[in-house]
Amino acid sequence: MGRRIFPLDSLTIDKIAAGEVIDVPSSCVKELVENSLDAGATEILVEVALGGRELIRVTDNGCGMGREDVIASIDRHSTSKLRQIDDLERLSSRGFRGEALASIVAVSHVTLISAERNGEEPLCPATALEVEGGKVTNVLDTKARPGTSVQVSSLFFNVPARRKFLKSPSKDTADISKTVTCLALAAPNVAFRLFVDGLCAIDVKEEPTTPLLSRIRALFKAPFQNSAFEVHYSREGFLLTGVIADPCHARSTRSGQYLIVNGRCVHSLPISYAVKNAFGTTCEEGKHPLFALHLNLDPASIDVNVHPQKKEIRFSDEEWVRQRVQESVSEALFGKKGFAPTSCFSSIASTTSFGGDFSEDPFSEWRPEVCEEAPVLPLSLSNSSSAVGVPVCLGVVGDVALIKPPTPCDPAFPVPHDSLLLLDLKQAMRAVTFQQFQSPNEPLLTELFLVPVIVECSVPEAALISSNIPYFEKQGVLIRSLSAQSFLIEGAPKQFLDLDLSKFIIDVCQEEVLSTQDLAADLRNKRLATAYVASMKSMKSPIDSATASSVLTLWAKHNFPAFAPDGSHLYSQFTPSSLKEWIAKGGAPIVKSKRGN
Ligand code: ADP
Ligand code: MG
């Protein structure tokens, strides 16, 4: 048999290697901006068009490069930042592998113009380099302002497989905004501007005082303002600073968690858990608090070389770091400020104009229910809901209705006709509203608000919300764009009354529930449910008779769902024999009888 194994040609090797570093448009933006930061820039301009497919241009006022360096910069494993492996331990630059430019030029058309500063001259001698799919097509001497501009067009033009798997331009735009947001958070002393399809999306200036806090407030709106907690903690070579949002803003995903370790934007599950642990019971299961934190450690105690795009890091003593983080967050929440649940409710009340009763008694949530005060509805209610197919209501205590199954028996609800059911009306209302939201049978009636609800969010979130406005409109939720980082909810169906709408909208958009067309229906519903449950407000007012009967009618119309969106049971069922047994055992259905069998 002849020879079958041959070395790949260098262009193919470069294209394969490029996939590791530049997999999506946002990773190209990240690499270019990191280069600008490494070059000491104090101003960085990022321009993108069509989610980065058509254009990505990053311009900086950094140190620039001379002609020889411009040509060398696009070679694989060519870097000015690392000479030998030991340098990694003391590294302060973001880049070090010398792979980014080589990867970018391998899969796109690039024009790179760079000029080194020349005294106070506004225009300096510059080099312009043109590269197509890894091949240099032109090198010119020209004049330019000091700094570097890298323009990337036709990204992935020669990698059809990658083009095919790109997300939608709006999703890529959101990812790019998130990337720039993260980098702007990492470098609060640098001015950043992001233009998306010609429109300014981010414009943050250099702040002379408290740069980090000012930057956080400029980038992230409402959750990081008044009710948020500042973190300042320094001990034994460990420095943690930043802001943690009140737990009532917690999300169903970790998308609102920004962590910068030694100037690098990274994800770290151990730190995410440590922050969550610090909240104790004040942040619910399944929710993730929002934070924007800078962690600074001895570079020798972290390994930044564990992820192709350096998005993850490893700590040499993870447990120690985890404990310090938990301690510092805990101090910020409970220590100096004295965290009290009121802060949560006051901020809910200030961010919503729904259901005025939420702001009236911020403590009522923490008090046990007073059963005596719960209204017991007259039996006559049963008449109003005794239409065929609708269960008969025998009475309501608090939020619970005692009902008889519909007669004749509804095939959608096969329970024995002589049984009795206890139905949680509030949970039933949620289940019905949620079903309606997942697959609207008939359009819901929009009620315009007297005072619109303001949604403030980060730029990446704004990009996702904008692209989903038509979807929400179909659900009867009217959203209008107000500025690059804020929206107005002008109306919504009254069925959404028990939702923190602004939170729900941000959460649903984060989850890509709507924008991912090929998402399987059950997965889509599962994610919608998570967002829905995370945004449910507690309904405090007791259910009145009119609401009870309309909930029963709707419950029947939606084929008697058995579970609430959070998976809890809506009703329990008693047959005559189970009731007799219950009575015989002393009438305590939850605690088992201790008097023996
Ligand atoms: P790395 O950042 O890992 O060194 P890159 O491929 O990103 O590798 O860049 C290669 C080299 O090109 C860098 O080490 C740096 O010297 C130079 N370079 C890249 N971008 C810029 C820029 N915006 N300004 C100045 N020099 C740059
Ligand atoms: Mg680099």
Coordinates of C-alpha atoms and ligand atoms in Angstrom, one line a residue:
M1 CA 0.0 0.0 0.0
G2 CA 1.3 3.5 -0.9
R3 CA 1.8 6.4 1.5
R4 CA -1.4 7.8 3.0
I5 CA -0.1 10.2 5.5
F6 CA 1.0 13.7 4.4
P7 CA 1.5 17.0 6.3
L8 CA -1.3 19.6 5.8
D9 CA -0.4 22.7 3.8
S10 CA 0.2 25.8 5.9
L11 CA -3.0 27.6 4.8
T12 CA -5.2 24.6 5.9
I13 CA -3.3 24.4 9.2
D14 CA -3.9 28.1 9.7
K15 CA -7.6 27.8 8.9
I16 CA -8.0 24.9 11.3
A17 CA -6.1 26.6 14.1
A18 CA -8.1 29.8 13.5
G19 CA -11.3 28.0 14.4
E20 CA -9.9 27.6 18.0
V21 CA -9.5 31.3 18.5
I22 CA -12.0 32.9 16.2
D23 CA -15.2 30.8 16.3
V24 CA -17.7 33.6 16.2
P25 CA -17.6 37.4 15.3
S26 CA -17.5 38.4 19.0
S27 CA -14.3 36.5 19.6
C28 CA -12.7 38.5 16.7
V29 CA -13.9 41.7 18.5
K30 CA -12.5 40.5 21.8
E31 CA -9.0 39.7 20.3
L32 CA -8.8 43.1 18.5
V33 CA -9.8 45.1 21.5
E34 CA -7.5 43.2 23.8
N35 CA -4.6 44.0 21.4
S36 CA -5.6 47.7 21.7
L37 CA -5.6 47.5 25.4
D38 CA -2.2 45.8 25.4
A39 CA -1.0 48.6 23.2
G40 CA -1.8 51.0 26.0
A41 CA -4.7 52.7 24.2
T42 CA -6.8 55.2 26.2
E43 CA -9.5 55.4 23.5
I44 CA -11.0 52.5 21.6
L45 CA -13.6 52.7 18.8
V46 CA -15.4 49.5 17.7
E47 CA -17.6 49.5 14.6
V48 CA -19.6 46.5 13.5
A49 CA -22.1 45.9 10.7
L50 CA -24.5 43.0 10.2
G51 CA -23.5 41.2 13.4
G52 CA -19.8 41.4 12.4
R53 CA -20.2 39.4 9.2
E54 CA -19.9 42.5 7.0
L55 CA -17.5 44.6 9.1
I56 CA -15.6 44.7 12.3
R57 CA -13.2 47.6 12.7
V58 CA -11.3 48.4 15.9
T59 CA -9.4 51.6 16.0
D60 CA -7.1 52.7 18.9
N61 CA -4.7 55.4 20.0
G62 CA -2.2 52.9 21.3
C63 CA 1.6 52.6 20.7
G64 CA 1.2 51.5 17.0
M65 CA 3.7 49.4 15.1
G66 CA 6.5 50.1 12.7
R67 CA 6.6 48.5 9.2
E68 CA 8.5 45.4 10.1
D69 CA 6.2 44.7 13.1
V70 CA 3.1 45.2 11.1
I71 CA 4.2 42.5 8.7
A72 CA 5.4 40.2 11.5
S73 CA 2.2 40.7 13.6
I74 CA 0.1 38.4 11.4
D75 CA 2.5 35.5 11.6
R76 CA 1.3 32.6 13.8
H77 CA 3.0 32.4 17.2
S78 CA 4.5 35.9 16.7
T79 CA 4.2 38.1 19.7
S80 CA 5.8 41.0 21.5
K81 CA 4.5 40.0 24.8
L82 CA 6.2 36.7 25.7
R83 CA 9.7 35.5 25.1
Q84 CA 9.8 32.3 27.2
I85 CA 7.4 30.2 29.1
D86 CA 8.4 31.5 32.5
D87 CA 7.2 35.0 31.4
L88 CA 3.6 33.6 31.7
E89 CA 3.8 33.7 35.5
R90 CA 4.4 37.5 35.5
L91 CA 2.2 38.3 32.5
S92 CA 0.2 41.5 32.7
S93 CA -0.9 41.6 29.0
R94 CA -4.1 40.1 27.7
G95 CA -2.5 38.4 24.7
F96 CA 0.6 36.2 24.7
R97 CA 0.1 33.4 22.2
G98 CA 0.6 35.4 19.1
E99 CA -2.3 33.7 17.4
A100 CA -5.1 36.2 17.2
L101 CA -4.1 38.2 14.2
A102 CA -2.9 35.1 12.4
S103 CA -6.2 33.5 13.0
I104 CA -8.2 36.5 11.9
V105 CA -6.4 37.1 8.6
A106 CA -6.7 33.4 7.8
V107 CA -10.5 33.5 7.6
S108 CA -11.3 37.1 6.4
H109 CA -10.2 40.1 4.4
V110 CA -8.1 42.4 6.6
T111 CA -6.8 45.9 6.2
L112 CA -4.4 46.9 9.1
I113 CA -3.1 50.5 9.3
S114 CA -0.6 51.3 12.1
A115 CA 1.5 54.3 13.0
E116 CA 3.9 54.9 15.8
R117 CA 3.7 58.2 17.7
N118 CA 6.1 60.8 16.4
G119 CA 6.2 63.6 18.9
E120 CA 3.2 65.9 18.7
E121 CA 2.6 65.3 14.9
P122 CA -1.1 64.7 14.2
L123 CA -0.3 62.5 11.3
C124 CA 2.7 60.1 11.4
P125 CA 4.4 57.7 8.9
A126 CA 2.2 54.6 8.8
T127 CA 2.1 51.2 7.2
A128 CA -1.0 49.8 5.6
L129 CA -1.2 46.0 5.1
E130 CA -3.9 44.1 3.1
V131 CA -4.4 40.4 3.7
E132 CA -6.9 38.1 2.0
G133 CA -7.5 34.6 3.5
G134 CA -4.0 34.6 5.0
K135 CA -2.2 35.9 1.8
V136 CA -0.6 39.4 1.9
T137 CA -1.9 41.3 -1.1
N138 CA -0.5 44.7 -0.4
V139 CA 1.9 46.6 1.8
L140 CA 1.9 50.4 1.5
D141 CA 3.6 53.4 3.2
T142 CA 1.1 56.0 4.1
K143 CA 0.3 58.6 6.9
A144 CA -2.1 58.1 9.7
R145 CA -2.9 59.2 13.2
P146 CA -0.8 57.4 15.8
G147 CA -2.3 54.1 16.8
T148 CA -3.7 51.1 15.0
S149 CA -6.9 50.4 13.0
V150 CA -7.7 46.8 12.1
Q151 CA -10.6 46.4 9.6
V152 CA -12.0 42.9 9.1
S153 CA -14.5 42.2 6.4
S154 CA -16.1 39.1 4.9
L155 CA -15.5 37.1 8.1
F156 CA -15.3 33.4 7.4
F157 CA -15.6 33.9 3.6
N158 CA -13.5 30.9 3.1
V159 CA -14.9 28.7 5.8
P160 CA -18.4 27.9 4.6
A161 CA -19.1 25.4 7.4
R162 CA -18.5 28.1 10.0
R163 CA -20.7 30.6 8.1
K164 CA -23.5 28.1 8.1
F165 CA -23.4 27.7 11.8
L166 CA -23.3 31.4 12.7
K167 CA -26.2 32.6 14.8
S168 CA -28.5 35.3 13.6
P169 CA -27.0 38.8 13.1
S170 CA -29.0 40.1 16.0
K171 CA -27.7 37.4 18.4
D172 CA -24.1 38.1 17.2
T173 CA -24.6 41.8 17.7
A174 CA -25.8 41.0 21.3
D175 CA -22.7 38.9 21.8
I176 CA -20.5 41.6 20.5
S177 CA -22.1 44.2 22.7
K178 CA -21.6 41.9 25.7
T179 CA -18.0 41.4 24.8
V180 CA -17.4 45.2 24.5
T181 CA -19.4 45.7 27.7
C182 CA -17.1 43.2 29.5
L183 CA -13.9 44.8 28.1
A184 CA -15.1 48.3 29.0
L185 CA -15.7 47.0 32.5
A186 CA -12.3 45.4 32.6
A187 CA -10.6 48.7 31.6
P188 CA -12.5 51.5 33.4
N189 CA -9.7 54.0 32.6
V190 CA -10.1 53.6 28.9
A191 CA -12.8 55.4 26.8
F192 CA -14.9 53.0 24.7
R193 CA -17.3 53.6 21.9
L194 CA -19.3 50.9 20.1
F195 CA -21.2 51.6 16.8
V196 CA -23.6 49.0 15.6
D197 CA -24.7 49.4 12.0
G198 CA -23.9 53.1 12.2
L199 CA -25.7 53.7 15.5
C200 CA -23.9 54.5 18.8
A201 CA -24.6 51.7 21.3
I202 CA -21.9 52.2 23.9
D203 CA -20.2 55.5 24.7
V204 CA -18.3 55.5 28.0
K205 CA -15.7 58.1 28.8
E206 CA -12.7 57.9 31.1
E207 CA -13.8 58.7 34.6
P208 CA -11.3 60.5 36.8
T209 CA -12.8 59.5 40.2
T210 CA -13.9 56.1 41.3
P211 CA -13.5 54.8 37.7
L212 CA -14.7 51.3 38.4
L213 CA -18.0 52.3 40.2
S214 CA -18.7 55.0 37.6
R215 CA -18.0 52.6 34.8
I216 CA -20.3 49.9 36.3
R217 CA -23.1 52.5 36.7
A218 CA -22.6 53.7 33.1
L219 CA -22.7 50.3 31.6
F220 CA -25.4 48.6 33.7
K221 CA -28.5 50.5 34.6
A222 CA -31.1 50.0 37.2
P223 CA -30.0 46.9 39.1
F224 CA -26.6 48.4 39.8
Q225 CA -27.7 51.8 41.0
N226 CA -29.2 52.8 44.4
S227 CA -30.1 49.5 46.0
A228 CA -26.9 47.7 45.0
F229 CA -24.1 46.7 47.3
E230 CA -20.6 47.9 46.8
V231 CA -17.8 45.4 47.5
H232 CA -14.3 46.5 48.7
Y233 CA -12.3 43.8 50.2
S234 CA -8.5 43.5 50.4
R235 CA -6.5 40.8 52.2
E236 CA -3.3 38.9 51.7
G237 CA -2.8 39.6 48.1
F238 CA -6.6 39.3 47.3
L239 CA -8.5 42.3 46.2
L240 CA -12.2 42.2 45.3
T241 CA -14.0 45.3 44.2
G242 CA -17.2 46.0 42.4
V243 CA -21.0 46.0 42.8
I244 CA -23.5 43.3 43.5
A245 CA -27.2 43.8 42.7
D246 CA -30.0 43.4 45.2
P247 CA -31.2 39.7 45.1
C248 CA -34.6 40.7 43.9
H249 CA -32.9 41.3 40.5
A250 CA -31.5 37.8 40.3
R251 CA -32.0 36.0 37.0
S252 CA -32.7 32.5 35.9
T253 CA -29.3 32.4 34.0
R254 CA -25.8 33.6 34.9
S255 CA -25.9 36.1 32.0
G256 CA -25.8 39.1 34.4
Q257 CA -22.6 38.0 36.1
Y258 CA -19.5 39.9 35.0
L259 CA -16.2 38.8 36.4
I260 CA -12.8 40.4 35.7
V261 CA -9.8 38.5 37.1
N262 CA -6.5 40.4 36.7
G263 CA -8.0 42.5 33.9
R264 CA -9.4 39.5 32.0
C265 CA -13.1 38.8 31.4
V266 CA -13.6 35.3 32.5
H267 CA -16.3 32.8 33.6
S268 CA -15.7 31.0 36.9
L269 CA -18.3 28.7 38.3
P270 CA -16.5 28.4 41.7
I271 CA -16.7 32.2 42.1
S272 CA -20.3 32.3 40.9
Y273 CA -21.2 29.7 43.6
A274 CA -19.3 31.6 46.2
V275 CA -21.3 34.8 45.5
K276 CA -24.5 32.9 45.6
N277 CA -23.6 31.2 48.8
A278 CA -22.9 34.5 50.4
F279 CA -26.5 35.5 49.8
G280 CA -27.6 32.5 52.0
T281 CA -31.4 32.1 51.9
T282 CA -32.0 35.7 50.6
C283 CA -31.5 34.5 47.0
E284 CA -33.8 31.8 45.8
E285 CA -32.8 28.3 44.5
G286 CA -32.3 28.4 40.8
K287 CA -31.7 32.1 40.6
H288 CA -28.4 33.8 40.0
P289 CA -27.5 37.2 41.5
L290 CA -26.2 39.9 39.2
F291 CA -22.7 41.2 39.8
A292 CA -19.8 43.1 38.2
L293 CA -16.6 42.3 40.1
H294 CA -12.9 42.9 39.7
L295 CA -10.7 40.3 41.3
N296 CA -7.0 40.9 41.6
L297 CA -4.6 38.2 42.6
D298 CA -0.9 37.4 42.3
P299 CA -0.5 36.4 38.6
A300 CA 1.5 33.4 39.8
S301 CA -1.6 32.0 41.5
I302 CA -3.7 31.7 38.4
D303 CA -3.4 29.8 35.2
V304 CA -4.8 31.8 32.3
N305 CA -3.7 29.3 29.6
V306 CA -6.5 26.7 30.0
H307 CA -9.0 27.9 27.4
P308 CA -8.4 28.6 23.7
Q309 CA -10.0 32.0 24.0
K310 CA -8.8 32.5 27.6
K311 CA -12.4 32.7 28.8
E312 CA -11.7 30.4 31.8
I313 CA -8.9 30.4 34.3
R314 CA -7.7 28.1 37.0
F315 CA -6.8 29.1 40.5
S316 CA -3.9 27.3 42.2
D317 CA -5.8 27.3 45.5
E318 CA -9.4 27.4 44.4
E319 CA -10.9 26.7 47.8
W320 CA -9.0 29.7 49.3
V321 CA -10.2 32.0 46.6
R322 CA -13.8 30.7 47.0
Q323 CA -13.8 31.4 50.7
R324 CA -12.3 34.9 50.3
V325 CA -15.0 35.7 47.7
Q326 CA -17.8 34.4 49.9
E327 CA -16.4 36.3 52.9
S328 CA -16.1 39.6 51.0
V329 CA -19.5 39.4 49.4
S330 CA -21.1 38.4 52.7
E331 CA -19.4 41.4 54.3
A332 CA -20.8 43.7 51.6
L333 CA -24.3 42.4 52.0
F334 CA -24.7 41.9 55.7
G335 CA -21.7 43.5 57.3
K336 CA -21.4 47.2 56.8
K337 CA -24.8 48.0 55.2
G338 CA -26.8 45.6 57.2
F339 CA -28.8 43.8 54.6
A340 CA -32.5 43.8 55.2
P341 CA -35.3 42.3 53.1
T342 CA -36.9 45.8 52.8
S343 CA -34.3 46.9 50.3
C344 CA -35.6 44.2 48.0
F345 CA -39.2 45.2 48.2
S346 CA -38.5 48.9 48.0
S347 CA -36.7 48.3 44.7
I348 CA -39.4 46.1 43.4
A349 CA -41.9 48.8 44.2
S350 CA -39.8 51.4 42.5
T351 CA -39.3 49.5 39.3
T352 CA -42.9 48.5 38.7
S353 CA -46.1 50.3 38.3
F354 CA -48.2 47.2 38.3
G355 CA -50.5 46.2 41.1
G356 CA -50.1 49.2 43.5
D357 CA -50.6 46.9 46.5
F358 CA -47.0 45.7 46.3
S359 CA -45.6 48.9 47.7
E360 CA -48.1 49.3 50.4
D361 CA -46.8 46.9 53.0
P362 CA -43.3 45.7 52.2
F363 CA -43.4 43.4 55.3
S364 CA -46.6 41.6 54.7
E365 CA -44.7 39.0 52.7
W366 CA -42.8 38.1 55.8
R367 CA -45.8 37.6 58.0
P368 CA -47.6 34.4 58.4
E369 CA -51.0 34.3 56.7
V370 CA -53.9 35.2 59.1
C371 CA -56.5 32.5 58.3
E372 CA -59.4 34.1 60.2
E373 CA -59.3 37.1 57.9
A374 CA -59.4 35.1 54.7
P375 CA -62.8 35.4 53.1
V376 CA -65.1 32.4 53.0
L377 CA -67.2 32.8 49.9
P378 CA -70.9 31.9 50.0
L379 CA -71.9 28.6 48.4
S380 CA -74.0 30.5 45.9
L381 CA -70.7 31.0 44.0
S382 CA -71.2 27.4 42.7
N383 CA -74.1 28.6 40.6
S384 CA -72.0 31.0 38.7
S385 CA -69.5 28.4 37.6
S386 CA -71.7 25.4 37.1
A387 CA -71.8 25.6 33.3
V388 CA -71.1 22.2 31.6
G389 CA -67.4 21.4 31.7
V390 CA -66.6 23.8 34.5
P391 CA -65.9 22.5 38.1
V392 CA -68.4 23.4 40.7
C393 CA -67.0 25.6 43.4
L394 CA -68.3 24.8 46.9
G395 CA -66.4 27.5 48.7
V396 CA -63.2 29.4 48.9
V397 CA -60.9 29.7 51.9
G398 CA -58.0 32.1 51.4
D399 CA -56.6 31.2 48.0
V400 CA -57.9 27.6 48.0
A401 CA -61.2 26.5 46.4
L402 CA -63.1 23.4 47.4
I403 CA -64.5 22.1 44.1
K404 CA -66.4 19.2 42.7
P405 CA -65.3 17.9 39.2
P406 CA -67.4 18.9 36.3
T407 CA -70.5 16.8 35.4
P408 CA -70.7 15.2 32.9
C409 CA -67.1 14.1 33.4
D410 CA -64.7 16.0 31.1
P411 CA -62.4 13.6 29.2
A412 CA -59.6 16.1 29.8
F413 CA -60.1 15.8 33.5
P414 CA -60.8 12.1 34.3
V415 CA -61.4 12.2 38.1
P416 CA -64.3 10.3 39.7
H417 CA -67.4 12.4 39.8
D418 CA -67.9 11.8 43.5
S419 CA -64.5 13.1 44.5
L420 CA -63.7 16.5 46.0
L421 CA -60.7 18.7 45.0
L422 CA -58.8 21.4 46.8
L423 CA -57.4 23.8 44.1
D424 CA -54.8 26.5 44.7
L425 CA -56.5 29.4 42.8
K426 CA -53.4 31.6 42.6
Q427 CA -51.2 28.9 41.3
A428 CA -54.0 27.9 38.9
M429 CA -54.1 31.4 37.6
R430 CA -50.3 31.3 37.0
A431 CA -50.6 28.0 35.2
V432 CA -53.3 29.3 32.9
T433 CA -51.5 32.6 32.2
F434 CA -48.3 30.7 31.5
Q435 CA -50.0 28.3 29.1
Q436 CA -51.6 31.3 27.4
F437 CA -48.1 32.9 27.0
Q438 CA -46.6 29.7 25.6
S439 CA -49.2 29.2 22.9
P440 CA -51.8 31.9 22.7
N441 CA -55.2 30.5 21.7
E442 CA -56.6 33.9 21.2
P443 CA -54.9 37.3 21.4
L444 CA -54.9 38.7 24.9
L445 CA -56.4 42.1 25.4
T446 CA -53.8 44.8 26.0
E447 CA -54.4 47.2 28.8
L448 CA -52.5 50.5 28.4
F449 CA -50.7 51.6 31.6
L450 CA -51.3 55.0 33.0
V451 CA -47.7 55.1 34.0
P452 CA -45.5 53.0 31.7
V453 CA -43.0 50.6 33.2
I454 CA -39.4 51.6 32.5
V455 CA -37.0 48.8 31.6
E456 CA -33.3 49.7 32.0
C457 CA -30.7 47.2 30.9
S458 CA -27.2 46.6 29.5
V459 CA -26.5 47.2 25.8
P460 CA -26.3 43.5 25.0
E461 CA -29.7 42.9 26.6
A462 CA -31.1 45.9 24.8
A463 CA -30.0 44.4 21.5
L464 CA -31.9 41.2 22.3
I465 CA -35.0 43.0 23.5
S466 CA -35.2 45.2 20.4
S467 CA -35.1 42.1 18.1
N468 CA -38.0 40.5 20.1
I469 CA -40.3 43.5 20.3
P470 CA -42.7 42.0 17.6
Y471 CA -42.9 38.7 19.6
F472 CA -44.0 40.5 22.7
E473 CA -46.5 42.6 20.7
K474 CA -48.1 39.3 19.6
Q475 CA -48.6 38.5 23.3
G476 CA -50.2 41.8 23.9
V477 CA -47.1 43.4 25.6
L478 CA -46.3 46.7 24.1
I479 CA -42.7 47.7 24.3
R480 CA -41.2 50.9 22.9
S481 CA -37.5 51.7 22.6
L482 CA -36.6 54.8 24.6
S483 CA -32.8 55.0 24.3
A484 CA -29.8 52.7 23.7
Q485 CA -30.3 51.1 27.2
S486 CA -33.9 51.7 28.1
F487 CA -37.4 50.7 27.0
L488 CA -41.0 51.6 28.0
I489 CA -43.6 48.9 28.5
E490 CA -46.7 50.8 27.6
G491 CA -49.2 48.1 28.1
A492 CA -49.8 44.4 28.8
P493 CA -52.7 42.0 29.3
K494 CA -54.0 42.0 32.8
Q495 CA -53.2 38.3 32.9
F496 CA -49.5 39.3 33.4
L497 CA -50.4 41.3 36.5
D498 CA -48.4 39.0 38.8
L499 CA -45.2 39.2 36.8
D500 CA -42.4 41.6 37.2
L501 CA -42.6 42.4 33.5
S502 CA -39.3 44.1 33.1
K503 CA -37.5 41.2 34.6
F504 CA -39.5 38.7 32.6
I505 CA -38.7 40.4 29.3
I506 CA -35.0 40.6 30.0
D507 CA -34.9 37.0 31.2
V508 CA -36.8 35.6 28.3
C509 CA -34.6 37.5 25.8
Q510 CA -31.5 36.2 27.6
E511 CA -32.6 32.7 27.3
E512 CA -32.7 32.9 23.5
V513 CA -36.1 31.4 23.8
L514 CA -37.6 33.5 21.1
S515 CA -34.8 34.0 18.7
T516 CA -33.8 30.4 18.4
Q517 CA -36.1 29.2 15.7
D518 CA -35.2 25.5 15.7
L519 CA -35.5 25.1 19.5
A520 CA -37.6 22.1 20.3
A521 CA -41.0 23.1 21.6
D522 CA -40.6 21.4 25.0
L523 CA -37.2 23.0 25.6
R524 CA -38.6 26.4 24.6
N525 CA -41.4 25.9 27.1
K526 CA -39.1 24.7 29.8
R527 CA -37.0 27.8 29.4
L528 CA -40.0 30.1 29.3
A529 CA -41.2 28.5 32.5
T530 CA -37.9 29.2 34.2
A531 CA -38.1 32.8 33.2
Y532 CA -41.7 33.0 34.2
V533 CA -41.2 31.5 37.6
A534 CA -38.2 33.7 38.3
S535 CA -40.4 36.8 37.5
M536 CA -43.5 35.8 39.5
K537 CA -44.4 38.3 42.2
S538 CA -46.2 37.1 45.2
M539 CA -49.9 37.9 44.9
K540 CA -50.9 39.2 48.2
S541 CA -54.4 40.3 47.9
P542 CA -56.9 37.5 48.7
I543 CA -58.9 36.1 45.7
D544 CA -62.4 37.5 45.4
S545 CA -65.4 35.6 44.3
A546 CA -65.4 37.0 40.7
T547 CA -61.8 36.2 40.2
A548 CA -62.3 32.7 41.7
S549 CA -65.0 31.9 39.2
S550 CA -63.1 33.3 36.2
V551 CA -60.0 31.3 37.3
L552 CA -62.1 28.1 37.4
T553 CA -63.5 28.8 33.9
L554 CA -60.1 29.5 32.5
W555 CA -58.6 26.5 34.2
A556 CA -61.3 24.3 32.6
K557 CA -60.7 26.0 29.2
H558 CA -57.0 25.2 29.4
N559 CA -57.8 21.5 30.0
F560 CA -57.3 21.5 33.8
P561 CA -53.5 21.8 34.1
A562 CA -52.2 19.9 37.0
F563 CA -49.0 21.8 37.7
A564 CA -47.9 25.4 38.1
P565 CA -45.0 26.8 36.0
D566 CA -42.6 26.0 38.9
G567 CA -43.7 22.4 38.9
S568 CA -45.8 22.5 42.1
H569 CA -49.1 20.7 42.3
L570 CA -52.3 22.8 41.7
Y571 CA -54.8 20.5 43.4
S572 CA -55.2 17.5 45.6
Q573 CA -58.0 15.1 45.2
F574 CA -60.1 13.2 47.8
T575 CA -62.3 10.2 47.1
P576 CA -65.0 9.3 49.6
S577 CA -62.8 6.5 50.9
S578 CA -59.7 8.6 51.3
L579 CA -61.7 11.2 53.1
K580 CA -63.1 8.6 55.5
E581 CA -59.6 7.3 56.1
W582 CA -58.4 10.8 56.7
I583 CA -61.1 11.5 59.2
A584 CA -60.4 8.2 60.9
K585 CA -56.8 9.0 61.3
G586 CA -57.6 12.2 63.1
G587 CA -58.1 14.5 60.1
A588 CA -54.4 15.4 59.8
P589 CA -53.5 14.8 56.2
I590 CA -49.9 15.9 56.4
V591 CA -48.7 14.6 59.7
K592 CA -49.0 10.9 60.0
S593 CA -51.2 9.7 62.9
K594 CA -49.0 8.7 65.9
R595 CA -51.7 6.7 67.6
G596 CA -50.6 3.5 65.8
N597 CA -52.6 1.5 63.3
Ligands
ADP1 P1 -0.7 38.5 21.0 O1 -1.6 39.5 21.4 O2 -0.9 37.2 21.6 O3 0.7 38.9 21.1 P2 -1.7 38.9 18.3 O4 -1.8 38.0 17.1 O5 -3.0 39.3 18.9 O6 -0.9 38.1 19.4 O7 -0.8 40.1 18.0 C1 0.5 40.0 17.6 C2 1.3 41.2 17.9 O8 0.9 42.3 17.1 C3 1.2 41.6 19.3 O9 2.1 40.9 20.2 C4 1.5 43.1 19.2 O10 2.9 43.3 19.3 C5 1.1 43.5 17.8 N1 -0.2 44.2 17.8 C6 -1.4 43.6 17.5 N2 -2.4 44.5 17.6 C7 -1.8 45.7 18.0 C8 -2.3 47.0 18.2 N3 -3.7 47.3 18.1 N4 -1.5 48.0 18.5 C9 -0.1 47.7 18.6 N5 0.4 46.5 18.4 C10 -0.4 45.5 18.1
MG2 MG -3.6 39.5 20.9

